[in-house]
Coordinates of C-alpha atoms in Angstrom, one line a residue:
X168 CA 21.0 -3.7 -4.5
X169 CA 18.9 -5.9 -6.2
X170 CA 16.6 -4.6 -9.0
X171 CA 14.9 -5.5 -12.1
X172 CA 14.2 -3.5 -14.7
X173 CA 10.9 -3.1 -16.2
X174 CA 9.9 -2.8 -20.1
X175 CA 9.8 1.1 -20.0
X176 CA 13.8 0.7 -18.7
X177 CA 13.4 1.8 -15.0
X178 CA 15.1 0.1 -12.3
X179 CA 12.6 -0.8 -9.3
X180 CA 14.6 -2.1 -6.6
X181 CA 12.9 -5.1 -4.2
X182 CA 13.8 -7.1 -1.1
X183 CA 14.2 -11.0 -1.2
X184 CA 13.8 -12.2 2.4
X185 CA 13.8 -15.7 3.2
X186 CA 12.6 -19.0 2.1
X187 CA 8.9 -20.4 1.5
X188 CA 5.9 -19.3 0.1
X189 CA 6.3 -16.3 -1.1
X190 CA 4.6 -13.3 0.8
X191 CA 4.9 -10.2 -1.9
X192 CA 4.1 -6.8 0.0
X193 CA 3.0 -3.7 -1.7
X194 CA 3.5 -0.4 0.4
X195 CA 1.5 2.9 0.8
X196 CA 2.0 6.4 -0.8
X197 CA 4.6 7.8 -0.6
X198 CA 6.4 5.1 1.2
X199 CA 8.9 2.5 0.4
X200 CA 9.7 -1.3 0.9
X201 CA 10.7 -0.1 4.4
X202 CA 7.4 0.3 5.8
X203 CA 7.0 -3.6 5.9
X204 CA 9.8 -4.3 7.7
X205 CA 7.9 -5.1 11.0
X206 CA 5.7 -7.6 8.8
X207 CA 9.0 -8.8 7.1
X208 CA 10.9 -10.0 9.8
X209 CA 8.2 -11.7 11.4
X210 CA 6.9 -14.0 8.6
X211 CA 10.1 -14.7 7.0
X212 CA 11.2 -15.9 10.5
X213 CA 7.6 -18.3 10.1
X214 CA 8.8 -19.9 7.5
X215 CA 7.4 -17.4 4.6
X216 CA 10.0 -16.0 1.2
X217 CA 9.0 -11.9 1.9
X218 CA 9.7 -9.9 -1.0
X219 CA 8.5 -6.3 -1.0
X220 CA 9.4 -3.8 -4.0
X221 CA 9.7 0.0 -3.6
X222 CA 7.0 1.3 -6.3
X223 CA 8.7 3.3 -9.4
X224 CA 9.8 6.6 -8.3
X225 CA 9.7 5.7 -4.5
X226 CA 12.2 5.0 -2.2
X227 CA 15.5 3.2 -4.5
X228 CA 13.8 2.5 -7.8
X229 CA 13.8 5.1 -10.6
X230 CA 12.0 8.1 -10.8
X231 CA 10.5 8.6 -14.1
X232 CA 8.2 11.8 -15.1
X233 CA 5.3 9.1 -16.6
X234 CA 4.1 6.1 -15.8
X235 CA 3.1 7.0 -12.4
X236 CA -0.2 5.3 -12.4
X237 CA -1.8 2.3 -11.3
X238 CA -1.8 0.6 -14.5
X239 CA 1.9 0.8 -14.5
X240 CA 2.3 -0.1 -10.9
X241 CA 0.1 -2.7 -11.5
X242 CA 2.5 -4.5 -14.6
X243 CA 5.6 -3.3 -12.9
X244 CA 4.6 -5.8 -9.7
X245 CA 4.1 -8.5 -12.6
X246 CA 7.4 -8.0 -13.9
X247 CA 8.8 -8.5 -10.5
X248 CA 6.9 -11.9 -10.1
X249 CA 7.5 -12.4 -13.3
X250 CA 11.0 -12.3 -13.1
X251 CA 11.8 -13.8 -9.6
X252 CA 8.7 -16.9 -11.5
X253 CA 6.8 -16.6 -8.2
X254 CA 3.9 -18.9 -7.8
X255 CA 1.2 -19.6 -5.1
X256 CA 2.1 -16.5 -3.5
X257 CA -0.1 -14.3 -1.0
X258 CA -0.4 -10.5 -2.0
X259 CA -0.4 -8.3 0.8
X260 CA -1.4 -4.3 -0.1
X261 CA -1.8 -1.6 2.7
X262 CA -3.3 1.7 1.4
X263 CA -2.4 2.5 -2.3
X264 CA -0.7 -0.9 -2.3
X265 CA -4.1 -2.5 -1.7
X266 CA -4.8 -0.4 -5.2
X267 CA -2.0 -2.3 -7.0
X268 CA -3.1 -5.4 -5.4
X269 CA -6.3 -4.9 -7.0
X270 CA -5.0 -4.0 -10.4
X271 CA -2.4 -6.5 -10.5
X272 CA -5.2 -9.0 -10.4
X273 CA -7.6 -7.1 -12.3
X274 CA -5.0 -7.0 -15.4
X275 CA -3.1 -9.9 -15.0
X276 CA -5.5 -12.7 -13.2
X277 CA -4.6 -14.9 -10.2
X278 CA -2.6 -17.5 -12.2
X279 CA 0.6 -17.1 -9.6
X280 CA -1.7 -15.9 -6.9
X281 CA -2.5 -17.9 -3.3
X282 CA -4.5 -15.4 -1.4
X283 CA -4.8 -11.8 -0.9
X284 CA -5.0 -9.7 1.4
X285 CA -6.0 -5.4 1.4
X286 CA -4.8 -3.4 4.6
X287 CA -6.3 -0.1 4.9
X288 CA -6.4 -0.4 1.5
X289 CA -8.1 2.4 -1.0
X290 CA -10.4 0.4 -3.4
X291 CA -12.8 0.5 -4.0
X292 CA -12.7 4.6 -4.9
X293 CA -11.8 7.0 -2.6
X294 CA -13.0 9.9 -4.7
X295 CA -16.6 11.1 -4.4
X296 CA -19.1 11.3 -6.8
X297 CA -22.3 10.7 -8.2
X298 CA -22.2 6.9 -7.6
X299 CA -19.5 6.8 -4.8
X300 CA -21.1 9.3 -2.4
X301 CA -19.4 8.1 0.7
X302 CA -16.0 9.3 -0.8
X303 CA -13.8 12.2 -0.2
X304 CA -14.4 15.5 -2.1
X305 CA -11.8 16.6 -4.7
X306 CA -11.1 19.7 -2.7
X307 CA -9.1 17.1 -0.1
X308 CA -6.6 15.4 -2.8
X309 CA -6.1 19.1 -4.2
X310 CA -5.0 20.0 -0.5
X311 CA -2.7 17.3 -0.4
X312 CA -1.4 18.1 -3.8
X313 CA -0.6 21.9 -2.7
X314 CA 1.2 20.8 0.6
X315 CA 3.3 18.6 -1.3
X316 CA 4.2 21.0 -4.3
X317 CA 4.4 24.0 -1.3
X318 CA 6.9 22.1 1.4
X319 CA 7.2 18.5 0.6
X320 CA 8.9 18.3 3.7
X321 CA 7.0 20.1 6.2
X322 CA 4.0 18.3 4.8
X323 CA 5.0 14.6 5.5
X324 CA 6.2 15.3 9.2
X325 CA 3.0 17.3 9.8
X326 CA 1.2 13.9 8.0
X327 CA 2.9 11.6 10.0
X328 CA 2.4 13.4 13.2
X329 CA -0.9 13.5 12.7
X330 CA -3.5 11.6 11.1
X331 CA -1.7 9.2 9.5
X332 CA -1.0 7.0 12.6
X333 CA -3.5 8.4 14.7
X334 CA -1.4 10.7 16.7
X335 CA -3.6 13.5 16.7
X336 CA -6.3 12.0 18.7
X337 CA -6.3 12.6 22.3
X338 CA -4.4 11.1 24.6
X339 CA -2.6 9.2 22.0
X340 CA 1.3 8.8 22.5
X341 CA 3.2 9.6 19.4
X342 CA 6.4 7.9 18.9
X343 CA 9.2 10.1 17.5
X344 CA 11.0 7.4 15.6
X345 CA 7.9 6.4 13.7
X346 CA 7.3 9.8 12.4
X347 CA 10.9 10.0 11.6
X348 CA 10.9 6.6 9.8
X349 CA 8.1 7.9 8.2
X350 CA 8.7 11.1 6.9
X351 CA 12.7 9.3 5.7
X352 CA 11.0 6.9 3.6
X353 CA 8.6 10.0 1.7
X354 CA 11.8 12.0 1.4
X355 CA 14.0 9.1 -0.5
X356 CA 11.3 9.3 -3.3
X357 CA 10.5 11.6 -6.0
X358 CA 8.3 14.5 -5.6
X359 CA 6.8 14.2 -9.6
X360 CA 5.8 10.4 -9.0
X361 CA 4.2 11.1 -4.9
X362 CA 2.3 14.2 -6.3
X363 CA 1.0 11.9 -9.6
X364 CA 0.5 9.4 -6.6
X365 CA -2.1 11.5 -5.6
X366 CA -4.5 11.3 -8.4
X367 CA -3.5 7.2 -8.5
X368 CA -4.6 6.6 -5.1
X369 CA -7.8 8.7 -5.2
X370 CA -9.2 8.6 -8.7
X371 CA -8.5 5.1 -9.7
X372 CA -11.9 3.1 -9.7
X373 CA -11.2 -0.6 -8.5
X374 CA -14.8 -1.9 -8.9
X375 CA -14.3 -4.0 -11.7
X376 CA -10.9 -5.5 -10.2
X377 CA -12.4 -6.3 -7.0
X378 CA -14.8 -8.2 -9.2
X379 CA -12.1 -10.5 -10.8
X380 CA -11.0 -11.9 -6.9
X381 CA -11.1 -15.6 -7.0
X382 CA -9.0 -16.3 -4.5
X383 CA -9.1 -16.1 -0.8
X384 CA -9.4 -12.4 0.7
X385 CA -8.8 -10.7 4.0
X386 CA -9.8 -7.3 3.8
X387 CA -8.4 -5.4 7.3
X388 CA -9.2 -2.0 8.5
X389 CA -9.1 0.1 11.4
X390 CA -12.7 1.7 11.8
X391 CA -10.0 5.1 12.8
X392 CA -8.2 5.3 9.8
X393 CA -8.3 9.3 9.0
X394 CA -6.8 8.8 6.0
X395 CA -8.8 5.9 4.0
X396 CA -12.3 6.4 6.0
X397 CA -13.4 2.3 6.1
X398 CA -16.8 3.5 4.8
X399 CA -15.8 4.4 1.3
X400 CA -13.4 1.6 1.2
X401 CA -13.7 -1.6 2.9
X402 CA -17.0 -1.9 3.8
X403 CA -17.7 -1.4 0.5
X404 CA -15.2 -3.4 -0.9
X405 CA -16.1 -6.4 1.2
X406 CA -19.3 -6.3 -0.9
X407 CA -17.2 -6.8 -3.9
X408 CA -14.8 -9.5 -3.4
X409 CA -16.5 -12.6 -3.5
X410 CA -16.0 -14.6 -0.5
X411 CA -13.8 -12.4 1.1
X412 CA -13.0 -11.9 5.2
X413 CA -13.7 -8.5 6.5
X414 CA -12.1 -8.2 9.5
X415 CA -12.9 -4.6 11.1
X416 CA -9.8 -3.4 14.1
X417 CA -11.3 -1.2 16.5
X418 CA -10.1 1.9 16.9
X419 CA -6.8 1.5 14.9
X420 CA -5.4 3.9 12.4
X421 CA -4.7 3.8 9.1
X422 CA -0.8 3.4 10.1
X423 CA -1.8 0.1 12.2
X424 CA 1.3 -1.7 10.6
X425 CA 3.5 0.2 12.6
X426 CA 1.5 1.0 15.4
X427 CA 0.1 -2.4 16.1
X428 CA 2.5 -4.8 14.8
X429 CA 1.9 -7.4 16.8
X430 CA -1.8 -7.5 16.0
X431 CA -1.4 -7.4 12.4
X432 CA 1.3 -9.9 12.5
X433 CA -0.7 -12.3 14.4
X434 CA -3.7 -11.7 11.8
X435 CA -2.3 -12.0 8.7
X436 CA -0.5 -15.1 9.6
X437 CA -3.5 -16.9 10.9
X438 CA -4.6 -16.0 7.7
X439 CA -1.9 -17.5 5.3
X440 CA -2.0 -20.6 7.3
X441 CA -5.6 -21.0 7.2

């Protein structure tokens, strides 16, 4: 499998799929590289080099006890283009990979970097407080943090059937293979670096990152996503990145990868042309 390995010795393993510019994904907690397959196949058949990594201690990379963090996601994904000397390429995030987007750039500029773009992405805080009153309370990330350390695996097929791509709304069809997809990819990583995830995803404050965009920006985000409520996240992060393209999906949920393919696909390559 191909892998680098980072300063810290771990082994993060990454996909390498066609020839082009380079398209470099960064996937949701607690996924992998998997969950852009859809995405993937479709651009690198465009024309587009699609490499997506599988965050340390998700899906085939190691699993360390530290470093779970953003700022070590954030310099692990600059090893990787680092190492494979990417250049001009277009960062696409969805969920807490929208997060390392943002702290990729924050910490290590947009030298190598084309365009962005943040799909149902966290930043700019999904915690609330005192200045971020639109976020969610603490109480919800320490719910997600006891369902994980309770029955890891009961908790991500209870996830995925229902919030996470919408299929608890009514009348929505759920698709069995999704979930399954789903819940195979939160299962190949580490429990230690998803329940760390946690406090990455949901206590990491973007705002200055968002700041440091000088590139172009797409920010995308079902106005249904139950599990990064577009209020706290890219409304508000719209206001940050100067420049940027909101581009609001009725109606969508915050798995609209998967669920909507074709959509996305369609957007984000309009996008990369433009």
């Amino acid at each position: 499998m191909p892998t680098i390995t980072t300063k810290d010795g771990n082994s993060i393993y990454y996909k390498d799929w066609g020839e082009g510019q380079p398209v470099v994904f960064s996937h949701g907690w607690p996924l992998s590289a998997d969950a852009w397959e859809d995405q993937m196949l479709f651009l690198a058949d465009k024309g587009f080099r699609c490499i997506a990594h599988d965050r340390r201690g998700h899906g085939r990379s190691s699993q360390p006890w530290t470093g779970n963090e953003m700022d070590t996601y954030a310099d692990d994904l600059a090893e990787l283009v680092g190492t494979l000397d990417l250049n001009d390429a277009i960062h696409v995030g969805h969920s807490t990979g929208g997060g390392e987007v943002a702290r990729y750039i924050g910490r290590h500029g947009t030298g190598r970097v084309a365009k962005a773009v943040l799909i149902g992405a966290v930043p700019p805080l999904m915690l609330k407080t005192e200045a971020n009153p639109g976020g969610l309370p603490m109480e919800a990330f320490d719910g997600l943090r006891t369902q994980l350390a309770a029955n890891r695996a009961q908790f991500y097929l209870d996830f995925a059937s229902g919030p996470f791509y919408g299929y608890n709304r009514p009348g929505a069809t759920a698709s069995q293979a999704i979930i399954q997809n789903w819940w195979r990819q939160a299962m190949m990583g580490g429990a230690k670096a998803q329940y760390d995830g946690i406090k990455a995803f949901s206590e990491t404050d973007f705002t200055e990152d968002l700041k440091k965009f000088d590139v172009p920006t797409l920010i995308m985000h079902g106005d249904d996503d139950q599990i990064v409520p577009i209020g706290a996240s890219a409304l508000l992060a719209a206001k940050l990145v100067a420049g940027s393209t909101l581009k609001v999906c009725p109606g969508l949920p915050h798995g609209m990868c998967s669920t909507h393919k074709d959509q996305i696909n369609a957007d984000l390559l309009a996008f990369i042309k433009s």
